[in-house]
Tab-separated table of C-alpha atoms and ligand atoms in Angstrom:
chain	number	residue	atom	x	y	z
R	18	UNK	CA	82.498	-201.384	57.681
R	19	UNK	CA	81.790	-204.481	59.289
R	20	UNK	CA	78.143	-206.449	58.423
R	21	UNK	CA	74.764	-205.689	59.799
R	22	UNK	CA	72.533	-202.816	59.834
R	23	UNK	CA	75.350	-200.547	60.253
R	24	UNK	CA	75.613	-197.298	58.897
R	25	UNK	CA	78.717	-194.791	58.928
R	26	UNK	CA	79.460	-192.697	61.888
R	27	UNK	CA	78.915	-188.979	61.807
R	28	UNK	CA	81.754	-186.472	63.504
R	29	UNK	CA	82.242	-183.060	64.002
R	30	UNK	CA	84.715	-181.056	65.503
R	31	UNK	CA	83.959	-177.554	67.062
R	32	UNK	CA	86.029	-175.023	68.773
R	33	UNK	CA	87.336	-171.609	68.918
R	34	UNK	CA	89.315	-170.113	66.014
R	35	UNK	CA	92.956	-171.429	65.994
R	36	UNK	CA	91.880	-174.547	68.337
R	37	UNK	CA	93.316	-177.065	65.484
R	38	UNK	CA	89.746	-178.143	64.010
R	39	UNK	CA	90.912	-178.332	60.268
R	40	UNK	CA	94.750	-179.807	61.244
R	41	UNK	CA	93.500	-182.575	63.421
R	42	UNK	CA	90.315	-182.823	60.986
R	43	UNK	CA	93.284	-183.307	58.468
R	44	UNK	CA	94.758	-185.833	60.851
R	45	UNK	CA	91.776	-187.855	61.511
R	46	UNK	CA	91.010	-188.016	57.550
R	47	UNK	CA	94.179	-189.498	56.769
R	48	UNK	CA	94.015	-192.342	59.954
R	49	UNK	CA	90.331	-192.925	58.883
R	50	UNK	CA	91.581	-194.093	55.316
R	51	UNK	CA	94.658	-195.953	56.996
R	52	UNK	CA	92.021	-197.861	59.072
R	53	UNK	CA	90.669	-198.781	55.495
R	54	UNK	CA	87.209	-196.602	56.601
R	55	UNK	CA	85.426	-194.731	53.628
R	56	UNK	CA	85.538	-191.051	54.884
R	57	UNK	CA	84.034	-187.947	53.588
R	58	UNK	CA	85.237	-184.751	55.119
R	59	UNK	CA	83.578	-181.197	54.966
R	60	UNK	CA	83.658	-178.219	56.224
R	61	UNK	CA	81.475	-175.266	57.476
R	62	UNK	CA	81.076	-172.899	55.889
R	63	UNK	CA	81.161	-174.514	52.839
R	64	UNK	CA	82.230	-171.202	50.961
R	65	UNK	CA	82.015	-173.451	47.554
R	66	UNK	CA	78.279	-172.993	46.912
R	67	UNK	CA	76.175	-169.555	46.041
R	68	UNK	CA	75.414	-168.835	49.846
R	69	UNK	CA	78.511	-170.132	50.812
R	70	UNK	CA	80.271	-167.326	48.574
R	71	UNK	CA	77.789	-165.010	50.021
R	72	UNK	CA	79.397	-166.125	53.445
R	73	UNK	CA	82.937	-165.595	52.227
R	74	UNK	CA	82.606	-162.075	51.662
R	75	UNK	CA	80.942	-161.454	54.518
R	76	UNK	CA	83.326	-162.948	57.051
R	77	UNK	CA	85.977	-160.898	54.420
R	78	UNK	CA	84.257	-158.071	55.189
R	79	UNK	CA	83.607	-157.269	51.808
R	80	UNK	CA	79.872	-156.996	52.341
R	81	UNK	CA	77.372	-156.026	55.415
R	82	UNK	CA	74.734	-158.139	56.408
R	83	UNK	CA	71.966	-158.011	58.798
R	84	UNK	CA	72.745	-160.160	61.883
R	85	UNK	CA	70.016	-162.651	61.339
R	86	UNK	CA	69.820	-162.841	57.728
R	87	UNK	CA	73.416	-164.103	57.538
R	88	UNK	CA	72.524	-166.486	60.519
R	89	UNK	CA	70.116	-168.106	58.459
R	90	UNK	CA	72.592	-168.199	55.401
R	91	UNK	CA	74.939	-169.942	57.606
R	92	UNK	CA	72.312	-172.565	58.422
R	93	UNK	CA	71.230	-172.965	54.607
R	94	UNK	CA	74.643	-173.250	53.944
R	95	UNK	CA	74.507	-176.390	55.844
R	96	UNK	CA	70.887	-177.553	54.965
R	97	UNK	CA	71.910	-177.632	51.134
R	98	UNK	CA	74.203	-180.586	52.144
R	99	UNK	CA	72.030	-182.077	54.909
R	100	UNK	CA	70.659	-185.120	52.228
R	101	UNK	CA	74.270	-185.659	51.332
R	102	UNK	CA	75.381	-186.269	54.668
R	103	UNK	CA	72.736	-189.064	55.630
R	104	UNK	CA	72.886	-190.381	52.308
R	105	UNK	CA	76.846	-190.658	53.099
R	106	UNK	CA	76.094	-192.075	56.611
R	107	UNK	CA	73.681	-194.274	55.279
R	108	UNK	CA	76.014	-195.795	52.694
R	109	UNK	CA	78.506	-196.617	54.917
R	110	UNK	CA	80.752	-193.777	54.884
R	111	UNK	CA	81.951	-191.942	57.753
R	112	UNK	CA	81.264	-188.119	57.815
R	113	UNK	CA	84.086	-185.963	59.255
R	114	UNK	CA	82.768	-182.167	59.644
R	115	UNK	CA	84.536	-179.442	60.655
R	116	UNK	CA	82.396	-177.068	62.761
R	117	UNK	CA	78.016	-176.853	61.815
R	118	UNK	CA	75.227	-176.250	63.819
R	119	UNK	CA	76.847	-175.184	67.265
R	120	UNK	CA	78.908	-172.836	65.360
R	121	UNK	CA	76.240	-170.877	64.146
R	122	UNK	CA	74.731	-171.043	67.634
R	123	UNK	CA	77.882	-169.633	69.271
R	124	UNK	CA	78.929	-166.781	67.022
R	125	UNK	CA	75.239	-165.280	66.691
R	126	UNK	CA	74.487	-165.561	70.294
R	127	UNK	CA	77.863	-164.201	71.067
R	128	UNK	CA	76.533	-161.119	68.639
R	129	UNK	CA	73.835	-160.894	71.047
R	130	UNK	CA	71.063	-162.652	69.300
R	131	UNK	CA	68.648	-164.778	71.648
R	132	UNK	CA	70.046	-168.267	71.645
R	133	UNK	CA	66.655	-170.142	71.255
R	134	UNK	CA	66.199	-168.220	68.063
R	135	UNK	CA	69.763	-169.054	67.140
R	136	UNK	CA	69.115	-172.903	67.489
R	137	UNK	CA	65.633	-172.809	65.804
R	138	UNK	CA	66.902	-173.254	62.135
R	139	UNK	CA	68.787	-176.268	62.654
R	140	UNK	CA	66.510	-178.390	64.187
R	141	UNK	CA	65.984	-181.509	62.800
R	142	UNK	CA	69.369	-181.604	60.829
R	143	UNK	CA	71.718	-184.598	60.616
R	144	UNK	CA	72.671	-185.041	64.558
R	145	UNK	CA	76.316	-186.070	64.880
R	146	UNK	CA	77.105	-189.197	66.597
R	147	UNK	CA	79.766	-187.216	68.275
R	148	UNK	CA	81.029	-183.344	68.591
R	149	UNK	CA	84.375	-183.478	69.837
R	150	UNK	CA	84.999	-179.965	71.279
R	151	UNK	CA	88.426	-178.371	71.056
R	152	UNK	CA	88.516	-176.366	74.348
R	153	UNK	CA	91.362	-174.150	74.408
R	154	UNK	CA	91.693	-170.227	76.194
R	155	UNK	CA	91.433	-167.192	73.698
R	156	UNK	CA	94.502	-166.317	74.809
R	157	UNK	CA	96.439	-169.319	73.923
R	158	UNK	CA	94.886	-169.723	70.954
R	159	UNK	CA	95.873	-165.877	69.812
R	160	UNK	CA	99.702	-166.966	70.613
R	161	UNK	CA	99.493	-169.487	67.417
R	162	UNK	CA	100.432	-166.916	65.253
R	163	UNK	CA	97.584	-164.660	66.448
R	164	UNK	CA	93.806	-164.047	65.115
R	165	UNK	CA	93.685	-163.317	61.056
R	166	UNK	CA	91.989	-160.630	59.552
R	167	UNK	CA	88.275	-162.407	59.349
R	168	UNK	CA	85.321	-160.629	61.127
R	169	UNK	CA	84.896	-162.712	64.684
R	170	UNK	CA	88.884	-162.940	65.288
R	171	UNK	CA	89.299	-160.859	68.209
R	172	UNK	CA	89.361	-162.113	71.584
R	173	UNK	CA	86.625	-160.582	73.082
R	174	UNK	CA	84.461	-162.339	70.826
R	175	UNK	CA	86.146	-165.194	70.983
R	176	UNK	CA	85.763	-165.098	74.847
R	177	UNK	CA	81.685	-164.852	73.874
R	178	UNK	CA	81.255	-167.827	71.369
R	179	UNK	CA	83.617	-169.830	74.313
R	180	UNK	CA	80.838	-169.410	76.769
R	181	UNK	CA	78.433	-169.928	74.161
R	182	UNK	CA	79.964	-173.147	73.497
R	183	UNK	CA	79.736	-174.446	77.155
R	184	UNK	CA	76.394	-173.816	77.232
R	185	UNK	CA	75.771	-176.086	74.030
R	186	UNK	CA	77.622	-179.018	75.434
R	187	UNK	CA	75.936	-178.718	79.032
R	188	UNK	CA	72.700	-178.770	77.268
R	189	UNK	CA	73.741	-181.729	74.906
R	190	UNK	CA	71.833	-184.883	75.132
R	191	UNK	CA	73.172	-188.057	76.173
R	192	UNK	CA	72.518	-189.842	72.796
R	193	UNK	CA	74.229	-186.986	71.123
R	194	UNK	CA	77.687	-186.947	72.737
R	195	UNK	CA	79.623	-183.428	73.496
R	196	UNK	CA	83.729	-184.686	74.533
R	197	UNK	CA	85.640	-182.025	75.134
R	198	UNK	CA	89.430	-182.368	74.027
R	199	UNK	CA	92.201	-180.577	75.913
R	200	UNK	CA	93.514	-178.738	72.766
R	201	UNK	CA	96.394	-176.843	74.501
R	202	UNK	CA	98.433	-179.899	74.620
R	203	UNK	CA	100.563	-181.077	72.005
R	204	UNK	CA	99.575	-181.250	68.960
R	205	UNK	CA	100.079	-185.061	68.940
R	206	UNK	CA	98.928	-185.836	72.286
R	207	UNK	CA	95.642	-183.717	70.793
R	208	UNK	CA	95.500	-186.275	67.996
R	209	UNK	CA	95.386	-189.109	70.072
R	210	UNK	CA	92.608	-188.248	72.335
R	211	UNK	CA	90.760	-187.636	69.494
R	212	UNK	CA	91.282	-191.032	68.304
R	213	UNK	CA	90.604	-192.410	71.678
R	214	UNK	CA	86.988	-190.989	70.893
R	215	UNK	CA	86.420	-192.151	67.224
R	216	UNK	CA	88.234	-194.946	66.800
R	217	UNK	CA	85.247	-197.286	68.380
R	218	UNK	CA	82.623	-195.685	65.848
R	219	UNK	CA	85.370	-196.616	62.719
R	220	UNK	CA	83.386	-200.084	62.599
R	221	UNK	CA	80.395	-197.944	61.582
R	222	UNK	CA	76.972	-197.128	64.351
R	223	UNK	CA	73.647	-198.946	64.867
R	224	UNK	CA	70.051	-197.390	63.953
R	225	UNK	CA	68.907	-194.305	62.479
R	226	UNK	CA	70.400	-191.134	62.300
R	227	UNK	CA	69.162	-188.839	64.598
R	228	UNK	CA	68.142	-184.967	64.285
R	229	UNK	CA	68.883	-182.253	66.126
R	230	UNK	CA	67.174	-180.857	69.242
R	231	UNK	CA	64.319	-182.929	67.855
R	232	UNK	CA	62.265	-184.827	70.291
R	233	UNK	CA	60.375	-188.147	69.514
R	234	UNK	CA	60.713	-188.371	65.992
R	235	UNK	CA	63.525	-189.693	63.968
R	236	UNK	CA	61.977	-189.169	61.074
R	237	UNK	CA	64.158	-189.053	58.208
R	238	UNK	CA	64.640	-186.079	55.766
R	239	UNK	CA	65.100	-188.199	52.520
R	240	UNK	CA	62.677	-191.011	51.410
R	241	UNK	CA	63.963	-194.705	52.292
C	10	Z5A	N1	80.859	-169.302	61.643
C	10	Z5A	C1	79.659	-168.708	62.031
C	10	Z5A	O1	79.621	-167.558	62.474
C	10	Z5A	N2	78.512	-169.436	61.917
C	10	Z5A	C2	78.498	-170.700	61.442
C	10	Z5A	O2	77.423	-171.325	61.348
C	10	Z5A	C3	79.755	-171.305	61.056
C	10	Z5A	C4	80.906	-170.565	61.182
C	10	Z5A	C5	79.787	-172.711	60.528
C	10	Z5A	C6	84.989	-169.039	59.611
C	10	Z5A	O3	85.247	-170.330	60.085
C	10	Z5A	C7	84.141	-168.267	60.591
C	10	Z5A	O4	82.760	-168.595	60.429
C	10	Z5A	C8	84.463	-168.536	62.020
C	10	Z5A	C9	83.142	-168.985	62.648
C	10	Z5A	C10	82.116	-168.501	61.702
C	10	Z5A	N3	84.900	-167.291	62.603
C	10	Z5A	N4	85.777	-167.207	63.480
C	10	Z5A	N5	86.511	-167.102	64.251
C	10	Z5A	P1	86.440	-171.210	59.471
C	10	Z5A	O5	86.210	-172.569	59.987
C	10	Z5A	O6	86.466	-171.037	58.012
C	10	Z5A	O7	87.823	-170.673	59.999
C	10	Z5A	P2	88.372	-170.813	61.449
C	10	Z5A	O8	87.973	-172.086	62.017
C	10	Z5A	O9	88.017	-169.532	62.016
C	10	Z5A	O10	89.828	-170.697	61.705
C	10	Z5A	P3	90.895	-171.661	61.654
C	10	Z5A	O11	92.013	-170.761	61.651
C	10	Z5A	O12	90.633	-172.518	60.465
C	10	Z5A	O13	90.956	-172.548	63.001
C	10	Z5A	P4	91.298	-174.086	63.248
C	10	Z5A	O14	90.935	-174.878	62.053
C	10	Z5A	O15	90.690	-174.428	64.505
C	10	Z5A	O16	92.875	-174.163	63.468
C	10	Z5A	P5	94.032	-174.815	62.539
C	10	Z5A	O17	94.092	-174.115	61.194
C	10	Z5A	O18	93.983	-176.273	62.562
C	10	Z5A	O19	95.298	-174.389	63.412
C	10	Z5A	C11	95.665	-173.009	63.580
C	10	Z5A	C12	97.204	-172.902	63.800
C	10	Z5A	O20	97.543	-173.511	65.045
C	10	Z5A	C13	98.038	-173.629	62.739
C	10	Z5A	O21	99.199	-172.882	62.520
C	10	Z5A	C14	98.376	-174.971	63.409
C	10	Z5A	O22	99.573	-175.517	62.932
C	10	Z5A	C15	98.497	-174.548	64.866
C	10	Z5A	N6	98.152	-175.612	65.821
C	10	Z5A	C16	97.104	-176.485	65.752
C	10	Z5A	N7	97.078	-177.296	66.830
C	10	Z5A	C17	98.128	-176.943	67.618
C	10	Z5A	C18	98.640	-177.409	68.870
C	10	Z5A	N8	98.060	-178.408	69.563
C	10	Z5A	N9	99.730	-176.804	69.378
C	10	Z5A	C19	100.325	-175.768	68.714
C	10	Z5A	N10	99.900	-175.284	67.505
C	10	Z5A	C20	98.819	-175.867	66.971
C	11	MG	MG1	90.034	-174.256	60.240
C-alpha cells in the first residue's frame, strides 16, 4: 500500500453457480500476496457462524424455511461481518469476497420475492469498489461436471437469478462499478481479465467507503 490517505480496495465476485467465483477468487488471493498486497478473502455465506450454520442446512435441505426469513438470514449473515470488512479496508487490506449482497438479491427475486424488498436489508452495507460479474450460460456452466445436490442448482433457476443479475448491474451506479467477465473462456484467459480489472486498485483507493444503494450519506457504520 503505497502512502496517503489510502485505504484497501474492496472486491467481490458474483455469478451463477459453477461460473469459477471461488477458483479465480483462489487465483486472485494468491497474485494479491505475490504483488506483496495484504488480502483478506471471504466468502458468502459464511456457513462458519450460528446463522451461517442455519444457512448450511438449509441450502442442504436439511431444514425448511420461510422464503423471507432465510432472506434476511442471508443478509445478517453478511451484516455480522460488515465492521470487519471496513475495519479491513480501512487498515489497508484488500477485501476479496466471494458473492454478498447481489446474491441474495438474485436468488430471492428469482423465488419470486419483490426485488425492492429483496434489496432493502442491505442498504447501507460496505459498497464494493468493484463486482466483477462472472457471466456465463446455465447451460455451460451445468457441463462443468453438472449442478450439485444444493437447493438453487437447477437450471431453471439458474436461468432466474441470471436475469436477476442483469438487472443489478444495469441498475449499478457509476461509483460502484459492475464489469462483467466472459467466464466461458479459458480458465486462464478468465484470470487475466480479472486482473486487468484489479490490478490498478492493488495500490489501495482514495476516500471513504461507500454504502450500498445509499444516497447522500457516507456515513460510516463504525466510530472513527
Ligand atoms: N445464496 C443466496 O441464495 N443468497 C445469498 O445471499 C448468498 C448466496 C450469499 C451457496 O453458494 C448458495 O447460496 C448459492 C447461492 C445462494 N446457490 N446456488 N446455486 P456457494 O457460494 O456456497 O456455492 P456456489 O457458488 O453455488 O457454487 P460453486 O460451485 O462454489 O461455484 P463457483 O465458485 O462459481 O465455481 P468453482 O468452484 O470455482 O468452479 C466450478 C467448477 O468449474 C470447478 O470444477 C472448476 O475447476 C471448473 N471451472 C472453473 N472455471 C472454469 C473455466 N473457465 N473453464 C472450465 N472449467 C472451469
Ligand atoms: Mg464457489
Amino acid at each position: 500500500m503505497s502512502a496517503g490517505n489510502k485505504r484497501g480496495a474492496f472486491i467481490v465476485m458474483e455469478g451463477l453457480d459453477r461460473s469459477g467465483k471461488s477458483t479465480q477468487a483462489a487465483r486472485l488471493l494468491e497474485r494479491l500476496q505475490r504483488a506483496d498486497a495484504r488480502v483478506k478473502l471471504l466468502k458468502f455465506p459464511d456457513r462458519t457462524t450460528g446463522i451461517g450454520i442455519t444457512i448450511d442446512s438449509y441450502l442442504r435441505s436439511e431444514s425448511e424455511l420461510d422464503d423471507r426469513a432465510i432472506h434476511l438470514l442471508f443478509s445478517a449473515n453478511r451484516w455480522e461481518l460488515a465492521s470487519s470488512i471496513e475495519e479491513s479496508l480501512r487498515a489497508g487490506s484488500t477485501v476479496l469476497c466471494d458473492r454478498y449482497a447481489f446474491s441474495g438479491i438474485a436468488f430471492s427475486a428469482a423465488k419470486g420475492l419483490p426485488y425492492e424488498w429483496c434489496r432493502a436489508p442491505d442498504i447501507s452495507l460496505p459498497a464494493p469498489d468493484v463486482t466483477i460479474f462472472l457471466d456465463i450460460t446455465p447451460e455451460k456452466a451445468k457441463q462443468r461436471g453438472g449442478y450439485g445436490e444444493e437447493r438453487y442448482e437447477k437450471e431453471e433457476m439458474q436461468r432466474m437469478v441470471r436475469e436477476v443479475f442483469q438487472r443489478i448491474g444495469s441498475e449499478t451506479s457509476r461509483e460502484q462499478r459492475w464489469v462483467v467477465v466472459d467466464a466461458g473462456q479459458d480458465i486462464d484467459l478468465v484470470t487475466e481479465d480479472i486482473w486487468r480489472i484489479v490490478e490498478p486498485l492493488v495500490s489501495g483507493v482514495l476516500g471513504p467507503v461507500t454504502r450500498l444503494w445509499e444516497t447522500g450519506s457516507n456515513t460510516s457504520i463504525i466510530p472513527s
